[in-house]
Coordinates of C-alpha atoms in Angstrom, one line a residue:
X1 CA 64.4 32.7 10.6
X2 CA 63.9 35.2 8.1
X3 CA 62.8 39.0 9.4
X4 CA 59.6 40.6 8.7
X5 CA 57.6 43.9 9.3
X6 CA 54.1 43.7 10.5
X7 CA 51.9 46.4 11.3
X8 CA 48.7 45.8 14.3
X9 CA 45.5 46.8 13.4
X10 CA 42.6 47.3 15.1
X11 CA 39.0 47.2 14.0
X12 CA 36.9 50.3 12.6
X13 CA 33.1 50.6 11.9
X14 CA 32.9 50.3 7.8
X15 CA 29.7 51.4 6.3
X16 CA 29.3 50.2 2.7
X17 CA 27.4 51.8 -0.2
X18 CA 25.4 50.5 -2.6
X19 CA 25.0 52.9 -5.9
X20 CA 22.6 52.4 -8.6
X21 CA 21.2 54.3 -11.3
X22 CA 17.3 55.4 -12.3
X23 CA 15.6 57.6 -13.4
X24 CA 12.4 59.9 -11.8
X25 CA 8.9 59.2 -12.5
X26 CA 5.8 61.6 -11.6
X27 CA 4.3 59.9 -8.7
X28 CA 0.8 59.5 -10.3
X29 CA 0.1 59.9 -13.9
X30 CA -3.8 60.5 -15.2
X31 CA -5.9 60.8 -18.0
X32 CA -9.0 62.5 -17.0
X33 CA -12.4 61.4 -19.2
X34 CA -15.3 63.1 -19.3
X35 CA -18.5 61.6 -17.6
X36 CA -20.6 63.0 -19.8
X37 CA -21.5 63.9 -23.6
X38 CA -21.4 67.6 -24.9
X39 CA -20.1 70.0 -26.0
X40 CA -17.5 72.2 -24.3
X41 CA -18.8 75.5 -23.5
X42 CA -15.6 76.5 -21.1
X43 CA -12.4 76.0 -20.9
X44 CA -10.3 77.2 -17.4
X45 CA -6.4 75.5 -17.8
X46 CA -3.4 76.1 -19.7
X47 CA -0.9 73.3 -20.6
X48 CA 2.3 72.9 -18.0
X49 CA 0.6 74.8 -15.5
X50 CA -0.2 73.5 -11.9
X51 CA -3.7 73.7 -10.1
X52 CA -4.8 72.7 -6.9
X53 CA -7.7 70.1 -6.6
X54 CA -10.9 71.0 -6.8
X55 CA -10.0 73.4 -9.6
X56 CA -12.4 73.9 -12.5
X57 CA -10.7 72.7 -15.8
X58 CA -13.8 72.2 -18.1
X59 CA -17.7 72.7 -17.9
X60 CA -19.7 71.2 -20.9
X61 CA -22.5 72.4 -21.6
X62 CA -25.3 71.7 -18.7
X63 CA -28.4 73.3 -20.3
X64 CA -30.0 69.8 -21.5
X65 CA -28.7 68.1 -18.1
X66 CA -30.7 70.9 -16.4
X67 CA -33.6 70.4 -18.2
X68 CA -33.2 66.4 -17.7
X69 CA -33.0 67.1 -14.0
X70 CA -36.0 69.1 -13.7
X71 CA -38.0 66.6 -15.3
X72 CA -36.6 63.7 -13.7
X73 CA -37.9 65.7 -10.4
X74 CA -41.1 66.3 -11.5
X75 CA -41.6 62.4 -12.2
X76 CA -39.9 61.6 -8.9
X77 CA -43.0 64.1 -6.9
X78 CA -45.6 62.4 -9.0
X79 CA -44.1 58.9 -8.3
X80 CA -43.9 59.7 -4.5
X81 CA -47.2 60.5 -4.9
X82 CA -48.9 57.4 -6.0
X83 CA -47.0 55.5 -3.8
X84 CA -48.3 57.4 -0.6
X85 CA -51.4 57.2 -1.7
X86 CA -51.0 53.3 -3.0
X87 CA -49.8 52.9 0.5
X88 CA -52.6 55.2 2.9
X89 CA -55.0 52.2 0.6
X90 CA -53.4 49.5 1.4
X91 CA -53.4 50.1 5.0
X92 CA -57.0 50.6 5.0
X93 CA -57.7 47.2 2.8
X94 CA -58.4 49.6 -0.1
X95 CA -55.8 48.2 -2.4
X96 CA -53.9 45.2 -3.3
X97 CA -50.2 44.0 -1.8
X98 CA -49.1 43.7 -5.8
X99 CA -50.3 46.8 -6.4
X100 CA -48.3 48.8 -3.4
X101 CA -44.9 46.6 -4.8
X102 CA -45.4 48.1 -8.3
X103 CA -46.1 51.9 -7.4
X104 CA -42.9 51.6 -4.6
X105 CA -41.0 49.6 -7.7
X106 CA -42.2 53.3 -9.6
X107 CA -41.1 55.3 -6.8
X108 CA -37.1 54.0 -6.3
X109 CA -37.1 53.7 -10.4
X110 CA -37.8 57.3 -10.1
X111 CA -35.8 58.2 -7.7
X112 CA -32.5 56.1 -9.1
X113 CA -33.3 58.1 -12.4
X114 CA -33.6 61.8 -10.7
X115 CA -29.7 60.7 -8.6
X116 CA -28.3 59.7 -11.8
X117 CA -29.6 63.0 -13.4
X118 CA -28.3 64.5 -10.6
X119 CA -24.9 63.3 -11.2
X120 CA -24.9 64.1 -14.9
X121 CA -25.3 67.6 -14.8
X122 CA -22.5 67.6 -11.4
X123 CA -19.7 65.8 -14.4
X124 CA -20.5 68.4 -16.5
X125 CA -18.2 70.4 -14.7
X126 CA -14.7 68.4 -15.2
X127 CA -12.2 69.2 -11.7
X128 CA -8.6 68.4 -11.1
X129 CA -8.6 65.3 -8.3
X130 CA -5.7 66.2 -6.4
X131 CA -2.9 69.0 -6.8
X132 CA -1.1 68.5 -10.4
X133 CA 0.5 70.1 -13.4
X134 CA -1.4 69.9 -17.1
X135 CA 0.8 67.7 -19.2
X136 CA -1.5 67.7 -21.9
X137 CA -4.7 68.3 -23.6
X138 CA -6.7 66.7 -25.8
X139 CA -9.9 69.2 -26.4
X140 CA -11.0 72.8 -27.2
X141 CA -13.5 75.0 -26.4
X142 CA -16.3 74.0 -28.6
X143 CA -15.4 70.6 -29.1
X144 CA -18.2 67.9 -29.0
X145 CA -17.0 65.1 -26.4
X146 CA -18.7 61.4 -25.7
X147 CA -18.7 59.8 -22.3
X148 CA -15.0 58.5 -21.5
X149 CA -13.2 61.1 -24.2
X150 CA -10.4 62.0 -22.7
X151 CA -9.7 65.6 -21.3
X152 CA -6.4 66.4 -19.8
X153 CA -3.6 64.4 -18.4
X154 CA -2.3 65.4 -15.2
X155 CA 0.8 64.9 -13.2
X156 CA 1.5 64.3 -9.3
X157 CA 5.6 65.4 -9.3
X158 CA 5.7 66.3 -5.5
X159 CA 6.2 63.7 -4.2
X160 CA 8.6 62.5 -7.0
X161 CA 9.2 58.9 -7.7
X162 CA 13.1 57.4 -7.8
X163 CA 13.0 53.9 -10.3
X164 CA 15.8 51.6 -10.4
X165 CA 17.4 47.7 -10.3
X166 CA 19.0 45.6 -8.2
X167 CA 20.5 42.2 -8.6
X168 CA 19.9 39.3 -6.5
X169 CA 23.3 39.6 -4.8
X170 CA 21.6 43.0 -3.6
X171 CA 18.1 43.2 -2.9
X172 CA 18.3 41.1 0.7
X173 CA 20.6 44.0 1.5
X174 CA 18.3 46.5 1.2
X175 CA 15.2 47.2 3.5
X176 CA 11.7 49.0 3.0
X177 CA 11.9 53.2 4.3
X178 CA 15.8 53.0 3.9
X179 CA 17.4 56.0 3.9
X180 CA 18.7 56.9 0.1
X181 CA 20.2 59.6 -1.6
X182 CA 19.2 60.6 -5.0
X183 CA 21.6 62.5 -7.0
X184 CA 19.7 64.7 -10.3
X185 CA 22.4 66.6 -11.9
X186 CA 23.8 69.0 -9.5
X187 CA 21.2 68.3 -6.9
X188 CA 21.2 65.8 -3.5
X189 CA 17.5 65.1 -2.1
X190 CA 17.8 62.4 1.1
X191 CA 14.5 60.0 0.4
X192 CA 13.4 56.5 1.6
X193 CA 12.7 53.5 0.0
X194 CA 9.4 52.9 -0.2
X195 CA 8.6 49.8 -2.6
X196 CA 10.6 46.9 -3.3
X197 CA 9.4 43.8 -5.4
X198 CA 9.1 41.0 -4.9
X199 CA 9.5 39.2 -8.1
X200 CA 12.4 39.6 -10.0
X201 CA 12.0 40.2 -13.6
X202 CA 12.1 37.4 -16.1
X203 CA 14.7 38.2 -18.4
X204 CA 16.9 40.5 -16.6
X205 CA 16.2 38.4 -13.1
X206 CA 16.7 42.4 -11.3
X207 CA 14.2 43.5 -8.9
X208 CA 12.6 46.9 -9.0
X209 CA 13.1 49.5 -6.1
X210 CA 11.3 53.1 -5.5
X211 CA 12.5 55.8 -3.7
X212 CA 10.6 58.4 -2.9
X213 CA 11.9 61.6 -2.6
X214 CA 9.9 65.5 -1.7
X215 CA 9.4 67.8 -4.8
X216 CA 8.3 71.3 -3.5
X217 CA 7.5 73.7 -6.3
X218 CA 7.8 70.8 -8.6
X219 CA 11.5 72.1 -9.2
X220 CA 13.1 68.1 -11.0
X221 CA 11.0 66.9 -14.0
X222 CA 10.1 63.3 -14.4
X223 CA 12.3 60.9 -16.9
X224 CA 15.6 62.3 -15.4
X225 CA 18.7 59.8 -14.8
X226 CA 19.4 59.8 -11.9
X227 CA 22.4 58.4 -9.3
X228 CA 21.1 56.4 -6.0
X229 CA 23.4 55.8 -3.1
X230 CA 22.1 53.6 -0.1
X231 CA 24.3 53.3 2.5
X232 CA 24.1 50.1 4.2
X233 CA 24.4 48.7 8.5
X234 CA 27.7 49.5 9.6
X235 CA 30.2 46.8 10.3
X236 CA 33.4 45.9 12.0
X237 CA 36.3 45.5 9.1
X238 CA 40.4 46.4 8.9
X239 CA 41.2 49.7 7.0
X240 CA 44.2 47.9 5.3
X241 CA 46.8 50.0 3.7
X242 CA 47.5 49.1 -0.5
X243 CA 51.1 48.6 0.3
X244 CA 50.2 45.5 2.5
X245 CA 48.3 43.7 -0.4
X246 CA 50.4 41.3 -2.1
X247 CA 50.3 37.6 -4.1
X248 CA 51.3 34.3 -3.2
X249 CA 53.0 32.1 -5.2
X250 CA 50.2 30.9 -7.1
X251 CA 49.4 34.4 -8.2
X252 CA 46.5 35.2 -5.6
X253 CA 46.1 38.7 -3.8
X254 CA 45.8 39.0 -0.4
X255 CA 47.8 39.9 2.9
X256 CA 49.8 37.9 5.1
X257 CA 49.2 38.0 9.0
X258 CA 52.1 37.0 11.4
X259 CA 51.2 34.3 14.7
X260 CA 53.5 32.8 17.2
X261 CA 56.0 33.7 14.4
X262 CA 54.7 32.0 11.9
X263 CA 53.6 34.2 8.5
X264 CA 50.2 32.4 7.3
X265 CA 48.5 34.3 4.0
X266 CA 44.7 35.3 3.6
X267 CA 43.4 35.8 0.2
X268 CA 41.1 38.7 -0.6
X269 CA 37.9 37.6 -1.5

């Protein structure tokens, strides 16, 4: 018989941490485009500055739009009176239903043109749609823009998104709204997982994951390298000192246990 030294181990709670590398990205990136044609008569922004939603960035010369609105308003009033007369005569039996229908159609067309001219006039004021920072400008004062031309590029950095990927072994351990710690430089920020892709990349077979963090005052920029740590649910485990790890005759790494004076080897998986 051989004497062996044994140590009794107790189960303890163990939390495994998954670690990933990723990068920061603006939660919204939008190119604002002109909805009307005309000359830029006012420019009220600077690149790199933050603006509140509703702030006016550009004014496209509204002079022709004002004239058009007045013209459409006069036409609308005329078509409205013609329709009212036609309707009155129809009720008295002096106007056919066909002519009444034509008058109503003319009135509705005039109303649509008037409303469109109102929209065109409103669109001469280019407003910022949400709190954001001007990242790039594509116009200068005096430029002539056409409908669809780019005016500015805006970015929303609060909240900020952290993009990462996970392999098929880790993806099933990660859940929506799970807490995550994000490390960017010397900053540590707590966030939550707000997106998990349902399909993997065809080449890497990895799944896209997105963590959302708060970024007050836009202190963290888009495109920065990030480290992400996600703690999994605690599991019962034995904390085994490295001195107890050994090799068996086949060279496999493991530990030995004693049960009823019989030593058994357990390989580490």
